[in-house]
Amino acid sequence: VFLGNGEEWHRYRTLLNKRLMRPQQAAVFTPMMDEAARDFVSYLRQTRDHEGTVTDFQEHLFRWAFESGCTALFSQHLGLLSEDPPQLAKDFIDSNVKVLETTNTMLIIPPKVHRALNTKAWKGHMDGWGTMFRVAKELIEDKMKIEMERKDEEGEITDLASYLISKDLSPKEVLGNLMDLLGGAVDTTSNTMTFTLHALARLPNIQDKLHDEVMSFAPDHQAPVTQEQ
């Protein structure tokens, strides 16, 4: 979707819209997103210091966003919100941060200048993208192998990877679309959530209204949130 144009872009966009933009379809991800959110709250409780303060909150939100994204894409948790997350996931988060940091430098001086001079920012930027693509490719190929082995089995499709594979896209097309989604989901989601939490912290009356609305749908805060809710 990110690099496609014309007919190609429209074809991919149409496929993804059916799964992502329709409320009834998007609701399928609710239980998985709820589980990731609960894991994140537990993770923050373990991370805070003796005064109850959580430092490097943006990095923690990156972890949550990546974990949530992988849950929707592959129906699996990578363990980024555990005490000892896998190296593969940590590599992706570190590389994402590196890309974002070097992007700011690229906005000041045109990328073609950095490339010509092979600057530190350019090398860091390309290294970050390379690692992100390597990690995403590994995750996607593992999922594709599993889905190809059980392609003829019947059952509800709950993740985007399985959905795209079921649409008879080529392996290259599946890889390209899932890389777009995974690469673009982390910083956008975490940055949006950062601003949302900041706004709620400054407006406690709105925070109370949001809390009341959530509790009206899930009065038992210990119970998992379901698709029907």
JSON list of C-alpha atoms in Angstrom, two decimals:
[
{"chain": "A", "resi": 1, "resn": "VAL", "atom": "CA", "xyz": [0.00, 0.00, 0.00]},
{"chain": "A", "resi": 2, "resn": "PHE", "atom": "CA", "xyz": [2.76, 2.44, 0.96]},
{"chain": "A", "resi": 3, "resn": "LEU", "atom": "CA", "xyz": [4.65, 2.19, -2.33]},
{"chain": "A", "resi": 4, "resn": "GLY", "atom": "CA", "xyz": [1.85, 1.09, -4.64]},
{"chain": "A", "resi": 5, "resn": "ASN", "atom": "CA", "xyz": [0.14, 3.30, -7.22]},
{"chain": "A", "resi": 6, "resn": "GLY", "atom": "CA", "xyz": [-2.95, 3.20, -9.41]},
{"chain": "A", "resi": 7, "resn": "GLU", "atom": "CA", "xyz": [-4.61, -0.19, -9.86]},
{"chain": "A", "resi": 8, "resn": "GLU", "atom": "CA", "xyz": [-2.11, -1.95, -7.62]},
{"chain": "A", "resi": 9, "resn": "TRP", "atom": "CA", "xyz": [-2.69, 0.48, -4.74]},
{"chain": "A", "resi": 10, "resn": "HIS", "atom": "CA", "xyz": [-6.47, 0.26, -5.13]},
{"chain": "A", "resi": 11, "resn": "ARG", "atom": "CA", "xyz": [-6.40, -3.53, -5.03]},
{"chain": "A", "resi": 12, "resn": "TYR", "atom": "CA", "xyz": [-4.36, -3.70, -1.82]},
{"chain": "A", "resi": 13, "resn": "ARG", "atom": "CA", "xyz": [-6.27, -0.84, -0.20]},
{"chain": "A", "resi": 14, "resn": "THR", "atom": "CA", "xyz": [-9.61, -2.50, -0.95]},
{"chain": "A", "resi": 15, "resn": "LEU", "atom": "CA", "xyz": [-8.47, -5.76, 0.62]},
{"chain": "A", "resi": 16, "resn": "LEU", "atom": "CA", "xyz": [-7.17, -4.08, 3.77]},
{"chain": "A", "resi": 17, "resn": "ASN", "atom": "CA", "xyz": [-10.16, -1.77, 4.14]},
{"chain": "A", "resi": 18, "resn": "LYS", "atom": "CA", "xyz": [-12.48, -4.77, 4.42]},
{"chain": "A", "resi": 19, "resn": "ARG", "atom": "CA", "xyz": [-10.56, -5.92, 7.48]},
{"chain": "A", "resi": 20, "resn": "LEU", "atom": "CA", "xyz": [-9.46, -2.66, 9.06]},
{"chain": "A", "resi": 21, "resn": "MET", "atom": "CA", "xyz": [-12.03, 0.02, 8.27]},
{"chain": "A", "resi": 22, "resn": "ARG", "atom": "CA", "xyz": [-15.30, -1.79, 8.93]},
{"chain": "A", "resi": 23, "resn": "PRO", "atom": "CA", "xyz": [-16.27, -1.61, 12.64]},
{"chain": "A", "resi": 24, "resn": "GLN", "atom": "CA", "xyz": [-17.71, -5.13, 12.69]},
{"chain": "A", "resi": 25, "resn": "GLN", "atom": "CA", "xyz": [-14.54, -6.56, 11.20]},
{"chain": "A", "resi": 26, "resn": "ALA", "atom": "CA", "xyz": [-12.18, -4.48, 13.34]},
{"chain": "A", "resi": 27, "resn": "ALA", "atom": "CA", "xyz": [-14.06, -5.64, 16.44]},
{"chain": "A", "resi": 28, "resn": "VAL", "atom": "CA", "xyz": [-12.58, -9.11, 15.91]},
{"chain": "A", "resi": 29, "resn": "PHE", "atom": "CA", "xyz": [-9.30, -7.74, 17.28]},
{"chain": "A", "resi": 30, "resn": "THR", "atom": "CA", "xyz": [-10.90, -6.52, 20.55]},
{"chain": "A", "resi": 31, "resn": "PRO", "atom": "CA", "xyz": [-10.05, -9.50, 22.79]},
{"chain": "A", "resi": 32, "resn": "MET", "atom": "CA", "xyz": [-6.44, -9.56, 21.55]},
{"chain": "A", "resi": 33, "resn": "MET", "atom": "CA", "xyz": [-6.05, -5.80, 22.00]},
{"chain": "A", "resi": 34, "resn": "ASP", "atom": "CA", "xyz": [-7.53, -6.04, 25.48]},
{"chain": "A", "resi": 35, "resn": "GLU", "atom": "CA", "xyz": [-5.04, -8.74, 26.43]},
{"chain": "A", "resi": 36, "resn": "ALA", "atom": "CA", "xyz": [-2.13, -6.63, 25.16]},
{"chain": "A", "resi": 37, "resn": "ALA", "atom": "CA", "xyz": [-3.44, -3.60, 27.09]},
{"chain": "A", "resi": 38, "resn": "ARG", "atom": "CA", "xyz": [-3.67, -5.64, 30.30]},
{"chain": "A", "resi": 39, "resn": "ASP", "atom": "CA", "xyz": [-0.13, -6.89, 29.80]},
{"chain": "A", "resi": 40, "resn": "PHE", "atom": "CA", "xyz": [1.00, -3.29, 29.31]},
{"chain": "A", "resi": 41, "resn": "VAL", "atom": "CA", "xyz": [-0.58, -2.12, 32.57]},
{"chain": "A", "resi": 42, "resn": "SER", "atom": "CA", "xyz": [1.10, -4.98, 34.44]},
{"chain": "A", "resi": 43, "resn": "TYR", "atom": "CA", "xyz": [4.38, -4.15, 32.71]},
{"chain": "A", "resi": 44, "resn": "LEU", "atom": "CA", "xyz": [4.17, -0.49, 33.81]},
{"chain": "A", "resi": 45, "resn": "ARG", "atom": "CA", "xyz": [3.49, -1.50, 37.40]},
{"chain": "A", "resi": 46, "resn": "GLN", "atom": "CA", "xyz": [6.65, -3.59, 37.38]},
{"chain": "A", "resi": 47, "resn": "THR", "atom": "CA", "xyz": [8.66, -0.85, 35.65]},
{"chain": "A", "resi": 48, "resn": "ARG", "atom": "CA", "xyz": [7.85, 2.11, 37.93]},
{"chain": "A", "resi": 49, "resn": "ASP", "atom": "CA", "xyz": [10.33, 3.12, 40.62]},
{"chain": "A", "resi": 50, "resn": "HIS", "atom": "CA", "xyz": [9.77, 3.31, 44.41]},
{"chain": "A", "resi": 51, "resn": "GLU", "atom": "CA", "xyz": [8.06, 6.71, 43.97]},
{"chain": "A", "resi": 52, "resn": "GLY", "atom": "CA", "xyz": [5.64, 5.33, 41.41]},
{"chain": "A", "resi": 53, "resn": "THR", "atom": "CA", "xyz": [7.30, 7.08, 38.47]},
{"chain": "A", "resi": 54, "resn": "VAL", "atom": "CA", "xyz": [7.78, 5.47, 35.06]},
{"chain": "A", "resi": 55, "resn": "THR", "atom": "CA", "xyz": [10.74, 6.87, 33.13]},
{"chain": "A", "resi": 56, "resn": "ASP", "atom": "CA", "xyz": [11.27, 6.66, 29.34]},
{"chain": "A", "resi": 57, "resn": "PHE", "atom": "CA", "xyz": [7.52, 6.35, 28.90]},
{"chain": "A", "resi": 58, "resn": "GLN", "atom": "CA", "xyz": [7.74, 6.83, 25.14]},
{"chain": "A", "resi": 59, "resn": "GLU", "atom": "CA", "xyz": [9.94, 3.75, 24.80]},
{"chain": "A", "resi": 60, "resn": "HIS", "atom": "CA", "xyz": [7.44, 1.72, 26.82]},
{"chain": "A", "resi": 61, "resn": "LEU", "atom": "CA", "xyz": [4.64, 2.89, 24.54]},
{"chain": "A", "resi": 62, "resn": "PHE", "atom": "CA", "xyz": [6.72, 1.75, 21.56]},
{"chain": "A", "resi": 63, "resn": "ARG", "atom": "CA", "xyz": [6.85, -1.69, 23.12]},
{"chain": "A", "resi": 64, "resn": "TRP", "atom": "CA", "xyz": [3.10, -1.75, 23.68]},
{"chain": "A", "resi": 65, "resn": "ALA", "atom": "CA", "xyz": [2.37, -0.54, 20.13]},
{"chain": "A", "resi": 66, "resn": "PHE", "atom": "CA", "xyz": [4.62, -3.19, 18.60]},
{"chain": "A", "resi": 67, "resn": "GLU", "atom": "CA", "xyz": [3.16, -5.92, 20.80]},
{"chain": "A", "resi": 68, "resn": "SER", "atom": "CA", "xyz": [-0.39, -4.84, 19.89]},
{"chain": "A", "resi": 69, "resn": "GLY", "atom": "CA", "xyz": [0.47, -4.65, 16.21]},
{"chain": "A", "resi": 70, "resn": "CYS", "atom": "CA", "xyz": [1.93, -8.13, 16.16]},
{"chain": "A", "resi": 71, "resn": "THR", "atom": "CA", "xyz": [-1.14, -9.40, 17.99]},
{"chain": "A", "resi": 72, "resn": "ALA", "atom": "CA", "xyz": [-3.41, -8.07, 15.25]},
{"chain": "A", "resi": 73, "resn": "LEU", "atom": "CA", "xyz": [-1.11, -9.13, 12.41]},
{"chain": "A", "resi": 74, "resn": "PHE", "atom": "CA", "xyz": [-0.09, -12.60, 13.59]},
{"chain": "A", "resi": 75, "resn": "SER", "atom": "CA", "xyz": [-2.38, -13.54, 16.53]},
{"chain": "A", "resi": 76, "resn": "GLN", "atom": "CA", "xyz": [0.60, -13.92, 18.79]},
{"chain": "A", "resi": 77, "resn": "HIS", "atom": "CA", "xyz": [2.38, -12.06, 21.55]},
{"chain": "A", "resi": 78, "resn": "LEU", "atom": "CA", "xyz": [6.11, -11.56, 21.12]},
{"chain": "A", "resi": 79, "resn": "GLY", "atom": "CA", "xyz": [6.79, -11.00, 24.80]},
{"chain": "A", "resi": 80, "resn": "LEU", "atom": "CA", "xyz": [7.96, -7.40, 24.53]},
{"chain": "A", "resi": 81, "resn": "LEU", "atom": "CA", "xyz": [6.09, -6.59, 27.72]},
{"chain": "A", "resi": 82, "resn": "SER", "atom": "CA", "xyz": [7.82, -9.33, 29.69]},
{"chain": "A", "resi": 83, "resn": "GLU", "atom": "CA", "xyz": [10.88, -8.96, 31.91]},
{"chain": "A", "resi": 84, "resn": "ASP", "atom": "CA", "xyz": [13.12, -10.57, 29.30]},
{"chain": "A", "resi": 85, "resn": "PRO", "atom": "CA", "xyz": [11.74, -9.79, 25.81]},
{"chain": "A", "resi": 86, "resn": "PRO", "atom": "CA", "xyz": [13.14, -11.67, 22.79]},
{"chain": "A", "resi": 87, "resn": "GLN", "atom": "CA", "xyz": [16.08, -10.08, 20.99]},
{"chain": "A", "resi": 88, "resn": "LEU", "atom": "CA", "xyz": [14.16, -9.99, 17.72]},
{"chain": "A", "resi": 89, "resn": "ALA", "atom": "CA", "xyz": [11.53, -7.65, 19.13]},
{"chain": "A", "resi": 90, "resn": "LYS", "atom": "CA", "xyz": [14.07, -5.48, 20.93]},
{"chain": "A", "resi": 91, "resn": "ASP", "atom": "CA", "xyz": [16.00, -5.07, 17.68]},
{"chain": "A", "resi": 92, "resn": "PHE", "atom": "CA", "xyz": [12.88, -3.81, 15.93]},
{"chain": "A", "resi": 93, "resn": "ILE", "atom": "CA", "xyz": [12.08, -1.25, 18.63]},
{"chain": "A", "resi": 94, "resn": "ASP", "atom": "CA", "xyz": [15.67, 0.02, 18.82]},
{"chain": "A", "resi": 95, "resn": "SER", "atom": "CA", "xyz": [15.80, 0.35, 15.04]},
{"chain": "A", "resi": 96, "resn": "ASN", "atom": "CA", "xyz": [12.47, 2.16, 14.93]},
{"chain": "A", "resi": 97, "resn": "VAL", "atom": "CA", "xyz": [13.77, 4.71, 17.44]},
{"chain": "A", "resi": 98, "resn": "LYS", "atom": "CA", "xyz": [16.96, 5.11, 15.39]},
{"chain": "A", "resi": 99, "resn": "VAL", "atom": "CA", "xyz": [14.98, 5.75, 12.21]},
{"chain": "A", "resi": 100, "resn": "LEU", "atom": "CA", "xyz": [12.80, 8.37, 13.89]},
{"chain": "A", "resi": 101, "resn": "GLU", "atom": "CA", "xyz": [15.79, 10.15, 15.42]},
{"chain": "A", "resi": 102, "resn": "THR", "atom": "CA", "xyz": [17.72, 10.29, 12.16]},
{"chain": "A", "resi": 103, "resn": "THR", "atom": "CA", "xyz": [14.63, 11.35, 10.22]},
{"chain": "A", "resi": 104, "resn": "ASN", "atom": "CA", "xyz": [14.67, 14.66, 12.09]},
{"chain": "A", "resi": 105, "resn": "THR", "atom": "CA", "xyz": [18.22, 15.25, 10.81]},
{"chain": "A", "resi": 106, "resn": "MET", "atom": "CA", "xyz": [17.12, 14.34, 7.28]},
{"chain": "A", "resi": 107, "resn": "LEU", "atom": "CA", "xyz": [14.45, 17.04, 7.41]},
{"chain": "A", "resi": 108, "resn": "ILE", "atom": "CA", "xyz": [17.08, 19.73, 7.97]},
{"chain": "A", "resi": 109, "resn": "ILE", "atom": "CA", "xyz": [19.57, 18.64, 5.31]},
{"chain": "A", "resi": 110, "resn": "PRO", "atom": "CA", "xyz": [18.21, 16.82, 2.22]},
{"chain": "A", "resi": 111, "resn": "PRO", "atom": "CA", "xyz": [18.74, 13.02, 2.30]},
{"chain": "A", "resi": 112, "resn": "LYS", "atom": "CA", "xyz": [20.63, 13.10, -1.00]},
{"chain": "A", "resi": 113, "resn": "VAL", "atom": "CA", "xyz": [23.33, 15.19, 0.70]},
{"chain": "A", "resi": 114, "resn": "HIS", "atom": "CA", "xyz": [23.60, 12.72, 3.57]},
{"chain": "A", "resi": 115, "resn": "ARG", "atom": "CA", "xyz": [23.77, 9.85, 1.11]},
{"chain": "A", "resi": 116, "resn": "ALA", "atom": "CA", "xyz": [26.48, 11.50, -0.98]},
{"chain": "A", "resi": 117, "resn": "LEU", "atom": "CA", "xyz": [28.61, 12.23, 2.10]},
{"chain": "A", "resi": 118, "resn": "ASN", "atom": "CA", "xyz": [27.70, 8.94, 3.77]},
{"chain": "A", "resi": 119, "resn": "THR", "atom": "CA", "xyz": [27.09, 10.81, 7.05]},
{"chain": "A", "resi": 120, "resn": "LYS", "atom": "CA", "xyz": [26.61, 9.17, 10.44]},
{"chain": "A", "resi": 121, "resn": "ALA", "atom": "CA", "xyz": [22.91, 10.06, 10.29]},
{"chain": "A", "resi": 122, "resn": "TRP", "atom": "CA", "xyz": [22.55, 8.42, 6.88]},
{"chain": "A", "resi": 123, "resn": "LYS", "atom": "CA", "xyz": [24.30, 5.24, 7.96]},
{"chain": "A", "resi": 124, "resn": "GLY", "atom": "CA", "xyz": [22.21, 5.05, 11.13]},
{"chain": "A", "resi": 125, "resn": "HIS", "atom": "CA", "xyz": [19.04, 5.67, 9.16]},
{"chain": "A", "resi": 126, "resn": "MET", "atom": "CA", "xyz": [19.75, 2.94, 6.63]},
{"chain": "A", "resi": 127, "resn": "ASP", "atom": "CA", "xyz": [20.91, 0.53, 9.31]},
{"chain": "A", "resi": 128, "resn": "GLY", "atom": "CA", "xyz": [17.68, 1.11, 11.22]},
{"chain": "A", "resi": 129, "resn": "TRP", "atom": "CA", "xyz": [15.52, 0.46, 8.17]},
{"chain": "A", "resi": 130, "resn": "GLY", "atom": "CA", "xyz": [17.54, -2.62, 7.31]},
{"chain": "A", "resi": 131, "resn": "THR", "atom": "CA", "xyz": [17.01, -4.13, 10.74]},
{"chain": "A", "resi": 132, "resn": "MET", "atom": "CA", "xyz": [13.30, -3.29, 10.75]},
{"chain": "A", "resi": 133, "resn": "PHE", "atom": "CA", "xyz": [12.82, -5.02, 7.40]},
{"chain": "A", "resi": 134, "resn": "ARG", "atom": "CA", "xyz": [14.84, -8.04, 8.53]},
{"chain": "A", "resi": 135, "resn": "VAL", "atom": "CA", "xyz": [12.76, -8.50, 11.68]},
{"chain": "A", "resi": 136, "resn": "ALA", "atom": "CA", "xyz": [9.44, -7.94, 9.91]},
{"chain": "A", "resi": 137, "resn": "LYS", "atom": "CA", "xyz": [10.42, -10.35, 7.12]},
{"chain": "A", "resi": 138, "resn": "GLU", "atom": "CA", "xyz": [11.34, -13.05, 9.65]},
{"chain": "A", "resi": 139, "resn": "LEU", "atom": "CA", "xyz": [8.05, -12.70, 11.53]},
{"chain": "A", "resi": 140, "resn": "ILE", "atom": "CA", "xyz": [6.01, -12.70, 8.34]},
{"chain": "A", "resi": 141, "resn": "GLU", "atom": "CA", "xyz": [7.78, -15.67, 6.79]},
{"chain": "A", "resi": 142, "resn": "ASP", "atom": "CA", "xyz": [7.25, -17.72, 9.96]},
{"chain": "A", "resi": 143, "resn": "LYS", "atom": "CA", "xyz": [3.54, -16.89, 9.88]},
{"chain": "A", "resi": 144, "resn": "MET", "atom": "CA", "xyz": [3.26, -17.66, 6.18]},
{"chain": "A", "resi": 145, "resn": "LYS", "atom": "CA", "xyz": [4.86, -21.06, 6.70]},
{"chain": "A", "resi": 146, "resn": "ILE", "atom": "CA", "xyz": [2.31, -21.92, 9.39]},
{"chain": "A", "resi": 147, "resn": "GLU", "atom": "CA", "xyz": [-0.63, -20.71, 7.30]},
{"chain": "A", "resi": 148, "resn": "MET", "atom": "CA", "xyz": [0.50, -22.54, 4.18]},
{"chain": "A", "resi": 149, "resn": "GLU", "atom": "CA", "xyz": [0.65, -25.79, 6.17]},
{"chain": "A", "resi": 150, "resn": "ARG", "atom": "CA", "xyz": [-2.95, -25.40, 7.33]},
{"chain": "A", "resi": 151, "resn": "LYS", "atom": "CA", "xyz": [-4.36, -23.58, 4.33]},
{"chain": "A", "resi": 152, "resn": "ASP", "atom": "CA", "xyz": [-7.08, -26.18, 3.71]},
{"chain": "A", "resi": 153, "resn": "GLU", "atom": "CA", "xyz": [-8.27, -26.21, 7.34]},
{"chain": "A", "resi": 154, "resn": "GLU", "atom": "CA", "xyz": [-11.51, -24.42, 8.12]},
{"chain": "A", "resi": 155, "resn": "GLY", "atom": "CA", "xyz": [-11.81, -21.89, 10.92]},
{"chain": "A", "resi": 156, "resn": "GLU", "atom": "CA", "xyz": [-12.32, -18.21, 11.65]},
{"chain": "A", "resi": 157, "resn": "ILE", "atom": "CA", "xyz": [-9.56, -15.91, 10.41]},
{"chain": "A", "resi": 158, "resn": "THR", "atom": "CA", "xyz": [-8.57, -13.61, 13.26]},
{"chain": "A", "resi": 159, "resn": "ASP", "atom": "CA", "xyz": [-5.35, -11.97, 12.08]},
{"chain": "A", "resi": 160, "resn": "LEU", "atom": "CA", "xyz": [-4.33, -9.91, 9.08]},
{"chain": "A", "resi": 161, "resn": "ALA", "atom": "CA", "xyz": [-1.54, -12.22, 7.96]},
{"chain": "A", "resi": 162, "resn": "SER", "atom": "CA", "xyz": [-3.91, -15.18, 7.62]},
{"chain": "A", "resi": 163, "resn": "TYR", "atom": "CA", "xyz": [-6.47, -12.94, 5.92]},
{"chain": "A", "resi": 164, "resn": "LEU", "atom": "CA", "xyz": [-4.04, -11.76, 3.23]},
{"chain": "A", "resi": 165, "resn": "ILE", "atom": "CA", "xyz": [-2.75, -15.28, 2.64]},
{"chain": "A", "resi": 166, "resn": "SER", "atom": "CA", "xyz": [-6.34, -16.47, 2.17]},
{"chain": "A", "resi": 167, "resn": "LYS", "atom": "CA", "xyz": [-6.78, -13.92, -0.63]},
{"chain": "A", "resi": 168, "resn": "ASP", "atom": "CA", "xyz": [-4.25, -15.74, -2.80]},
{"chain": "A", "resi": 169, "resn": "LEU", "atom": "CA", "xyz": [-1.72, -12.93, -2.85]},
{"chain": "A", "resi": 170, "resn": "SER", "atom": "CA", "xyz": [1.81, -13.88, -3.79]},
{"chain": "A", "resi": 171, "resn": "PRO", "atom": "CA", "xyz": [4.32, -14.28, -0.93]},
{"chain": "A", "resi": 172, "resn": "LYS", "atom": "CA", "xyz": [5.98, -11.05, -2.07]},
{"chain": "A", "resi": 173, "resn": "GLU", "atom": "CA", "xyz": [2.66, -9.17, -1.93]},
{"chain": "A", "resi": 174, "resn": "VAL", "atom": "CA", "xyz": [1.85, -10.51, 1.53]},
{"chain": "A", "resi": 175, "resn": "LEU", "atom": "CA", "xyz": [5.32, -9.56, 2.77]},
{"chain": "A", "resi": 176, "resn": "GLY", "atom": "CA", "xyz": [5.11, -6.08, 1.32]},
{"chain": "A", "resi": 177, "resn": "ASN", "atom": "CA", "xyz": [1.71, -5.24, 2.77]},
{"chain": "A", "resi": 178, "resn": "LEU", "atom": "CA", "xyz": [2.43, -6.64, 6.23]},
{"chain": "A", "resi": 179, "resn": "MET", "atom": "CA", "xyz": [5.77, -4.81, 6.37]},
{"chain": "A", "resi": 180, "resn": "ASP", "atom": "CA", "xyz": [3.93, -1.58, 5.59]},
{"chain": "A", "resi": 181, "resn": "LEU", "atom": "CA", "xyz": [1.46, -2.20, 8.39]},
{"chain": "A", "resi": 182, "resn": "LEU", "atom": "CA", "xyz": [4.02, -3.31, 10.95]},
{"chain": "A", "resi": 183, "resn": "GLY", "atom": "CA", "xyz": [6.53, -0.58, 10.16]},
{"chain": "A", "resi": 184, "resn": "GLY", "atom": "CA", "xyz": [3.91, 2.15, 10.14]},
{"chain": "A", "resi": 185, "resn": "ALA", "atom": "CA", "xyz": [1.96, 1.08, 13.20]},
{"chain": "A", "resi": 186, "resn": "VAL", "atom": "CA", "xyz": [4.51, 1.53, 15.97]},
{"chain": "A", "resi": 187, "resn": "ASP", "atom": "CA", "xyz": [5.44, 5.21, 16.01]},
{"chain": "A", "resi": 188, "resn": "THR", "atom": "CA", "xyz": [2.03, 6.45, 14.83]},
{"chain": "A", "resi": 189, "resn": "THR", "atom": "CA", "xyz": [0.17, 4.49, 17.51]},
{"chain": "A", "resi": 190, "resn": "SER", "atom": "CA", "xyz": [2.58, 5.27, 20.34]},
{"chain": "A", "resi": 191, "resn": "ASN", "atom": "CA", "xyz": [2.80, 8.98, 19.51]},
{"chain": "A", "resi": 192, "resn": "THR", "atom": "CA", "xyz": [-0.98, 9.28, 19.27]},
{"chain": "A", "resi": 193, "resn": "MET", "atom": "CA", "xyz": [-1.36, 7.52, 22.60]},
{"chain": "A", "resi": 194, "resn": "THR", "atom": "CA", "xyz": [1.26, 9.81, 24.17]},
{"chain": "A", "resi": 195, "resn": "PHE", "atom": "CA", "xyz": [-0.71, 12.89, 23.16]},
{"chain": "A", "resi": 196, "resn": "THR", "atom": "CA", "xyz": [-4.01, 11.30, 24.24]},
{"chain": "A", "resi": 197, "resn": "LEU", "atom": "CA", "xyz": [-2.68, 10.46, 27.71]},
{"chain": "A", "resi": 198, "resn": "HIS", "atom": "CA", "xyz": [-1.14, 13.92, 28.02]},
{"chain": "A", "resi": 199, "resn": "ALA", "atom": "CA", "xyz": [-4.48, 15.54, 27.14]},
{"chain": "A", "resi": 200, "resn": "LEU", "atom": "CA", "xyz": [-6.38, 13.33, 29.59]},
{"chain": "A", "resi": 201, "resn": "ALA", "atom": "CA", "xyz": [-3.89, 14.15, 32.35]},
{"chain": "A", "resi": 202, "resn": "ARG", "atom": "CA", "xyz": [-4.49, 17.87, 31.80]},
{"chain": "A", "resi": 203, "resn": "LEU", "atom": "CA", "xyz": [-8.27, 17.47, 31.66]},
{"chain": "A", "resi": 204, "resn": "PRO", "atom": "CA", "xyz": [-9.32, 15.30, 34.63]},
{"chain": "A", "resi": 205, "resn": "ASN", "atom": "CA", "xyz": [-13.02, 16.00, 34.02]},
{"chain": "A", "resi": 206, "resn": "ILE", "atom": "CA", "xyz": [-12.75, 14.46, 30.53]},
{"chain": "A", "resi": 207, "resn": "GLN", "atom": "CA", "xyz": [-10.74, 11.61, 32.01]},
{"chain": "A", "resi": 208, "resn": "ASP", "atom": "CA", "xyz": [-13.58, 10.92, 34.46]},
{"chain": "A", "resi": 209, "resn": "LYS", "atom": "CA", "xyz": [-16.15, 10.92, 31.64]},
{"chain": "A", "resi": 210, "resn": "LEU", "atom": "CA", "xyz": [-14.04, 8.48, 29.62]},
{"chain": "A", "resi": 211, "resn": "HIS", "atom": "CA", "xyz": [-13.63, 6.23, 32.65]},
{"chain": "A", "resi": 212, "resn": "ASP", "atom": "CA", "xyz": [-17.39, 6.22, 33.27]},
{"chain": "A", "resi": 213, "resn": "GLU", "atom": "CA", "xyz": [-18.08, 5.34, 29.63]},
{"chain": "A", "resi": 214, "resn": "VAL", "atom": "CA", "xyz": [-15.59, 2.48, 29.67]},
{"chain": "A", "resi": 215, "resn": "MET", "atom": "CA", "xyz": [-17.00, 1.14, 32.94]},
{"chain": "A", "resi": 216, "resn": "SER", "atom": "CA", "xyz": [-20.53, 1.23, 31.51]},
{"chain": "A", "resi": 217, "resn": "PHE", "atom": "CA", "xyz": [-19.41, -1.30, 28.89]},
{"chain": "A", "resi": 218, "resn": "ALA", "atom": "CA", "xyz": [-17.13, -3.29, 31.16]},
{"chain": "A", "resi": 219, "resn": "PRO", "atom": "CA", "xyz": [-18.35, -2.88, 34.76]},
{"chain": "A", "resi": 220, "resn": "ASP", "atom": "CA", "xyz": [-16.20, -5.79, 35.94]},
{"chain": "A", "resi": 221, "resn": "HIS", "atom": "CA", "xyz": [-12.74, -4.40, 35.19]},
{"chain": "A", "resi": 222, "resn": "GLN", "atom": "CA", "xyz": [-11.20, -7.80, 35.91]},
{"chain": "A", "resi": 223, "resn": "ALA", "atom": "CA", "xyz": [-13.14, -9.50, 33.11]},
{"chain": "A", "resi": 224, "resn": "PRO", "atom": "CA", "xyz": [-11.75, -9.55, 29.55]},
{"chain": "A", "resi": 225, "resn": "VAL", "atom": "CA", "xyz": [-13.36, -7.19, 27.05]},
{"chain": "A", "resi": 226, "resn": "THR", "atom": "CA", "xyz": [-15.23, -9.12, 24.38]},
{"chain": "A", "resi": 227, "resn": "GLN", "atom": "CA", "xyz": [-16.01, -8.46, 20.73]},
{"chain": "A", "resi": 228, "resn": "GLU", "atom": "CA", "xyz": [-19.70, -7.99, 21.56]},
{"chain": "A", "resi": 229, "resn": "GLN", "atom": "CA", "xyz": [-18.95, -5.17, 24.00]}
]
